[in-house]
């Protein structure tokens, strides 16, 4: 009986904690066709402007002509972009190894790329994500879990070709670095690399 109750509670909380909304979306297909349509996204019940990227990273639910709903596999999408419910422009591209899921492009510079992969959690209807930094010049990258940030030690190793980056990374007070701090570090690295070329 406890087993059934537990299963019921998991499904019930998943249902309760996620709601759906629509956003205008621009989709570029693998055949380079452009679709301007509406996309159904899941949002958090308690933070209704928080869109779950995991709700469309493998299958995109779109609303076409005459309000007809359909699904489009991520493998058919090259790029997807929309303005989220907070007014922020977001870009997702099909750059996963298996080409079956969309990754959010957080940063795309001359030297570095930063991507985020969303996946849903089985409990509570939430989501987690993994981030990936990639150096286009050296062809090396590192992955890390977004929730925990990236440890400074791992970041120093990634940027070891620019010795002055150690001081930039150490300037942060926290043991791990998150979005705002990460972006400023990436911009500083880009600046140093472009000066040296």
mmCIF file of C-alpha atoms in Angstrom:
data_model
loop_
_atom_site.group_PDB
_atom_site.id
_atom_site.type_symbol
_atom_site.label_atom_id
_atom_site.label_comp_id
_atom_site.label_asym_id
_atom_site.label_seq_id
_atom_site.Cartn_x
_atom_site.Cartn_y
_atom_site.Cartn_z
ATOM 1 C CA UNK A 1 0.000 0.000 0.000
ATOM 2 C CA UNK A 2 2.838 2.397 0.854
ATOM 3 C CA UNK A 3 4.397 1.661 -2.520
ATOM 4 C CA UNK A 4 1.229 2.685 -4.388
ATOM 5 C CA UNK A 5 0.814 5.778 -2.253
ATOM 6 C CA UNK A 6 4.410 6.804 -2.970
ATOM 7 C CA UNK A 7 3.957 6.338 -6.718
ATOM 8 C CA UNK A 8 0.708 8.317 -6.616
ATOM 9 C CA UNK A 9 2.371 11.174 -4.701
ATOM 10 C CA UNK A 10 5.239 11.394 -7.202
ATOM 11 C CA UNK A 11 2.857 11.664 -10.150
ATOM 12 C CA UNK A 12 0.547 14.042 -8.291
ATOM 13 C CA UNK A 13 3.345 16.454 -7.314
ATOM 14 C CA UNK A 14 4.794 16.322 -10.829
ATOM 15 C CA UNK A 15 1.397 17.297 -12.199
ATOM 16 C CA UNK A 16 0.799 20.025 -9.621
ATOM 17 C CA UNK A 17 4.198 21.694 -9.829
ATOM 18 C CA UNK A 18 4.200 22.190 -13.580
ATOM 19 C CA UNK A 19 1.762 24.241 -15.598
ATOM 20 C CA UNK A 20 1.844 25.157 -19.280
ATOM 21 C CA UNK A 21 2.031 28.449 -21.154
ATOM 22 C CA UNK A 22 2.719 29.412 -24.752
ATOM 23 C CA UNK A 23 5.500 31.548 -26.203
ATOM 24 C CA UNK A 24 6.149 32.792 -29.719
ATOM 25 C CA UNK A 25 9.019 30.799 -31.188
ATOM 26 C CA UNK A 26 11.201 30.851 -34.280
ATOM 27 C CA UNK A 27 12.316 27.397 -35.399
ATOM 28 C CA UNK A 28 14.926 26.741 -38.081
ATOM 29 C CA UNK A 29 14.688 23.150 -39.270
ATOM 30 C CA UNK A 30 17.554 20.915 -40.391
ATOM 31 C CA UNK A 31 16.394 21.664 -43.977
ATOM 32 C CA UNK A 32 16.808 25.430 -43.249
ATOM 33 C CA UNK A 33 13.061 26.122 -43.328
ATOM 34 C CA UNK A 34 11.924 28.806 -40.882
ATOM 35 C CA UNK A 35 8.764 28.415 -38.807
ATOM 36 C CA UNK A 36 7.319 31.282 -36.774
ATOM 37 C CA UNK A 37 4.748 29.717 -34.495
ATOM 38 C CA UNK A 38 3.767 29.200 -30.857
ATOM 39 C CA UNK A 39 5.350 26.652 -28.538
ATOM 40 C CA UNK A 40 3.827 25.088 -25.432
ATOM 41 C CA UNK A 41 6.225 25.171 -22.482
ATOM 42 C CA UNK A 42 5.979 23.955 -18.912
ATOM 43 C CA UNK A 43 6.420 26.515 -16.164
ATOM 44 C CA UNK A 44 6.871 26.231 -12.428
ATOM 45 C CA UNK A 45 3.705 26.580 -10.353
ATOM 46 C CA UNK A 46 5.370 28.794 -7.739
ATOM 47 C CA UNK A 47 7.474 30.832 -10.192
ATOM 48 C CA UNK A 48 5.201 31.072 -13.248
ATOM 49 C CA UNK A 49 7.811 32.888 -15.350
ATOM 50 C CA UNK A 50 10.332 30.044 -14.897
ATOM 51 C CA UNK A 51 10.239 27.963 -18.075
ATOM 52 C CA UNK A 52 11.450 24.382 -17.844
ATOM 53 C CA UNK A 53 13.921 23.842 -20.696
ATOM 54 C CA UNK A 54 13.422 20.115 -20.238
ATOM 55 C CA UNK A 55 9.819 20.490 -21.422
ATOM 56 C CA UNK A 56 10.984 20.976 -25.011
ATOM 57 C CA UNK A 57 14.577 19.805 -25.329
ATOM 58 C CA UNK A 58 13.640 16.480 -26.999
ATOM 59 C CA UNK A 59 10.159 17.170 -28.404
ATOM 60 C CA UNK A 60 8.721 20.574 -29.134
ATOM 61 C CA UNK A 61 4.965 21.000 -28.787
ATOM 62 C CA UNK A 62 3.834 23.617 -31.277
ATOM 63 C CA UNK A 63 0.526 25.238 -32.097
ATOM 64 C CA UNK A 64 0.100 25.707 -35.829
ATOM 65 C CA UNK A 65 -2.589 27.075 -38.073
ATOM 66 C CA UNK A 66 -6.164 26.740 -36.809
ATOM 67 C CA UNK A 67 -4.774 26.131 -33.286
ATOM 68 C CA UNK A 68 -3.726 22.611 -34.325
ATOM 69 C CA UNK A 69 -1.268 21.118 -31.822
ATOM 70 C CA UNK A 70 1.591 18.906 -32.989
ATOM 71 C CA UNK A 71 4.981 17.681 -31.835
ATOM 72 C CA UNK A 72 8.308 18.146 -33.578
ATOM 73 C CA UNK A 73 11.279 15.946 -32.725
ATOM 74 C CA UNK A 74 14.423 17.829 -31.692
ATOM 75 C CA UNK A 75 16.353 15.869 -34.336
ATOM 76 C CA UNK A 76 14.457 17.875 -37.003
ATOM 77 C CA UNK A 77 15.401 21.220 -35.459
ATOM 78 C CA UNK A 78 18.628 23.085 -36.131
ATOM 79 C CA UNK A 79 17.866 26.129 -33.987
ATOM 80 C CA UNK A 80 15.024 27.411 -31.824
ATOM 81 C CA UNK A 81 14.737 30.893 -30.304
ATOM 82 C CA UNK A 82 12.147 32.744 -28.252
ATOM 83 C CA UNK A 83 11.696 35.534 -25.735
ATOM 84 C CA UNK A 84 10.967 33.953 -22.362
ATOM 85 C CA UNK A 85 8.366 35.118 -19.854
ATOM 86 C CA UNK A 86 10.915 37.467 -18.237
ATOM 87 C CA UNK A 87 11.674 39.196 -21.557
ATOM 88 C CA UNK A 88 15.027 37.456 -22.097
ATOM 89 C CA UNK A 89 15.933 36.166 -25.580
ATOM 90 C CA UNK A 90 16.935 32.502 -25.416
ATOM 91 C CA UNK A 91 18.568 30.361 -28.103
ATOM 92 C CA UNK A 92 18.583 26.563 -28.283
ATOM 93 C CA UNK A 93 20.532 24.597 -30.859
ATOM 94 C CA UNK A 94 20.838 20.972 -31.847
ATOM 95 C CA UNK A 95 24.459 20.372 -30.942
ATOM 96 C CA UNK A 96 24.149 17.266 -28.781
ATOM 97 C CA UNK A 97 26.216 14.236 -29.733
ATOM 98 C CA UNK A 98 23.191 12.169 -30.746
ATOM 99 C CA UNK A 99 21.387 15.171 -32.362
ATOM 100 C CA UNK A 100 18.259 14.220 -30.402
ATOM 101 C CA UNK A 101 18.136 17.065 -27.897
ATOM 102 C CA UNK A 102 18.426 20.833 -27.867
ATOM 103 C CA UNK A 103 21.049 22.670 -25.833
ATOM 104 C CA UNK A 104 20.698 26.250 -24.672
ATOM 105 C CA UNK A 105 23.463 28.463 -26.025
ATOM 106 C CA UNK A 106 24.410 30.684 -23.095
ATOM 107 C CA UNK A 107 27.492 32.234 -24.728
ATOM 108 C CA UNK A 108 29.122 31.976 -28.158
ATOM 109 C CA UNK A 109 32.321 33.978 -28.528
ATOM 110 C CA UNK A 110 35.307 33.941 -30.844
ATOM 111 C CA UNK A 111 37.168 31.425 -28.680
ATOM 112 C CA UNK A 112 34.663 29.957 -26.206
ATOM 113 C CA UNK A 113 31.189 28.422 -26.259
ATOM 114 C CA UNK A 114 28.956 27.764 -23.249
ATOM 115 C CA UNK A 115 25.969 25.406 -23.479
ATOM 116 C CA UNK A 116 23.365 24.107 -21.027
ATOM 117 C CA UNK A 117 21.518 20.778 -21.268
ATOM 118 C CA UNK A 118 18.255 20.528 -19.293
ATOM 119 C CA UNK A 119 16.725 17.316 -18.000
ATOM 120 C CA UNK A 120 13.716 16.686 -15.792
ATOM 121 C CA UNK A 121 13.920 15.191 -12.334
ATOM 122 C CA UNK A 122 11.580 12.385 -11.415
ATOM 123 C CA UNK A 123 10.588 13.914 -8.102
ATOM 124 C CA UNK A 124 8.574 17.074 -7.690
ATOM 125 C CA UNK A 125 8.328 18.049 -11.353
ATOM 126 C CA UNK A 126 11.552 20.067 -11.341
ATOM 127 C CA UNK A 127 14.598 20.009 -13.546
ATOM 128 C CA UNK A 128 18.373 19.976 -13.409
ATOM 129 C CA UNK A 129 20.961 20.906 -15.966
ATOM 130 C CA UNK A 130 24.511 20.233 -17.033
ATOM 131 C CA UNK A 131 26.719 22.946 -18.482
ATOM 132 C CA UNK A 132 29.544 22.573 -20.950
ATOM 133 C CA UNK A 133 32.360 24.994 -21.789
ATOM 134 C CA UNK A 134 34.194 24.444 -25.052
ATOM 135 C CA UNK A 135 37.358 26.120 -26.359
ATOM 136 C CA UNK A 136 37.107 26.338 -30.167
ATOM 137 C CA UNK A 137 40.848 26.931 -30.602
ATOM 138 C CA UNK A 138 42.195 24.111 -28.430
ATOM 139 C CA UNK A 139 39.245 21.733 -29.063
ATOM 140 C CA UNK A 140 38.906 20.953 -25.372
ATOM 141 C CA UNK A 141 35.940 21.254 -23.085
ATOM 142 C CA UNK A 142 34.718 20.691 -19.561
ATOM 143 C CA UNK A 143 31.320 19.773 -18.215
ATOM 144 C CA UNK A 144 29.835 20.649 -14.854
ATOM 145 C CA UNK A 145 26.515 20.541 -13.029
ATOM 146 C CA UNK A 146 24.785 23.921 -13.114
ATOM 147 C CA UNK A 147 23.264 23.633 -9.637
ATOM 148 C CA UNK A 148 26.640 23.266 -7.936
ATOM 149 C CA UNK A 149 28.513 25.749 -10.100
ATOM 150 C CA UNK A 150 31.948 25.050 -11.451
ATOM 151 C CA UNK A 151 34.786 24.502 -8.984
ATOM 152 C CA UNK A 152 37.566 27.069 -9.278
ATOM 153 C CA UNK A 153 40.217 24.347 -9.498
ATOM 154 C CA UNK A 154 38.573 22.859 -12.595
ATOM 155 C CA UNK A 155 38.216 26.305 -14.143
ATOM 156 C CA UNK A 156 41.886 27.169 -13.537
ATOM 157 C CA UNK A 157 42.888 23.955 -15.298
ATOM 158 C CA UNK A 158 40.653 24.812 -18.264
ATOM 159 C CA UNK A 159 42.179 28.308 -18.606
ATOM 160 C CA UNK A 160 45.795 27.331 -17.840
ATOM 161 C CA UNK A 161 47.008 28.610 -21.235
ATOM 162 C CA UNK A 162 46.380 32.167 -19.909
ATOM 163 C CA UNK A 163 48.265 32.443 -16.576
ATOM 164 C CA UNK A 164 46.644 35.785 -15.668
ATOM 165 C CA UNK A 165 43.258 34.025 -15.500
ATOM 166 C CA UNK A 166 44.192 32.488 -12.127
ATOM 167 C CA UNK A 167 43.931 35.924 -10.466
ATOM 168 C CA UNK A 168 40.620 36.626 -12.234
ATOM 169 C CA UNK A 169 39.160 33.317 -11.027
ATOM 170 C CA UNK A 170 40.496 33.750 -7.488
ATOM 171 C CA UNK A 171 38.910 37.224 -7.255
ATOM 172 C CA UNK A 172 35.524 35.562 -6.681
ATOM 173 C CA UNK A 173 34.679 34.940 -3.024
ATOM 174 C CA UNK A 174 32.685 31.730 -3.480
ATOM 175 C CA UNK A 175 34.191 28.264 -3.843
ATOM 176 C CA UNK A 176 32.210 27.716 -7.055
ATOM 177 C CA UNK A 177 31.279 30.079 -9.876
ATOM 178 C CA UNK A 178 27.759 30.586 -11.254
ATOM 179 C CA UNK A 179 26.241 32.355 -14.283
ATOM 180 C CA UNK A 180 27.098 36.024 -13.666
ATOM 181 C CA UNK A 181 30.622 35.310 -12.511
ATOM 182 C CA UNK A 182 31.150 32.772 -15.283
ATOM 183 C CA UNK A 183 30.162 35.208 -18.002
ATOM 184 C CA UNK A 184 32.597 37.860 -16.753
ATOM 185 C CA UNK A 185 35.383 35.245 -16.657
ATOM 186 C CA UNK A 186 34.611 34.115 -20.211
ATOM 187 C CA UNK A 187 34.620 37.705 -21.471
ATOM 188 C CA UNK A 188 37.990 38.367 -19.780
ATOM 189 C CA UNK A 189 39.477 35.212 -21.325
ATOM 190 C CA UNK A 190 38.149 36.199 -24.766
ATOM 191 C CA UNK A 191 39.695 39.655 -24.341
ATOM 192 C CA UNK A 192 43.097 38.194 -23.421
ATOM 193 C CA UNK A 193 43.028 35.690 -26.300
ATOM 194 C CA UNK A 194 42.057 38.293 -28.886
ATOM 195 C CA UNK A 195 44.842 40.643 -27.686
ATOM 196 C CA UNK A 196 47.441 37.878 -27.987
ATOM 197 C CA UNK A 197 46.488 37.078 -31.616
#
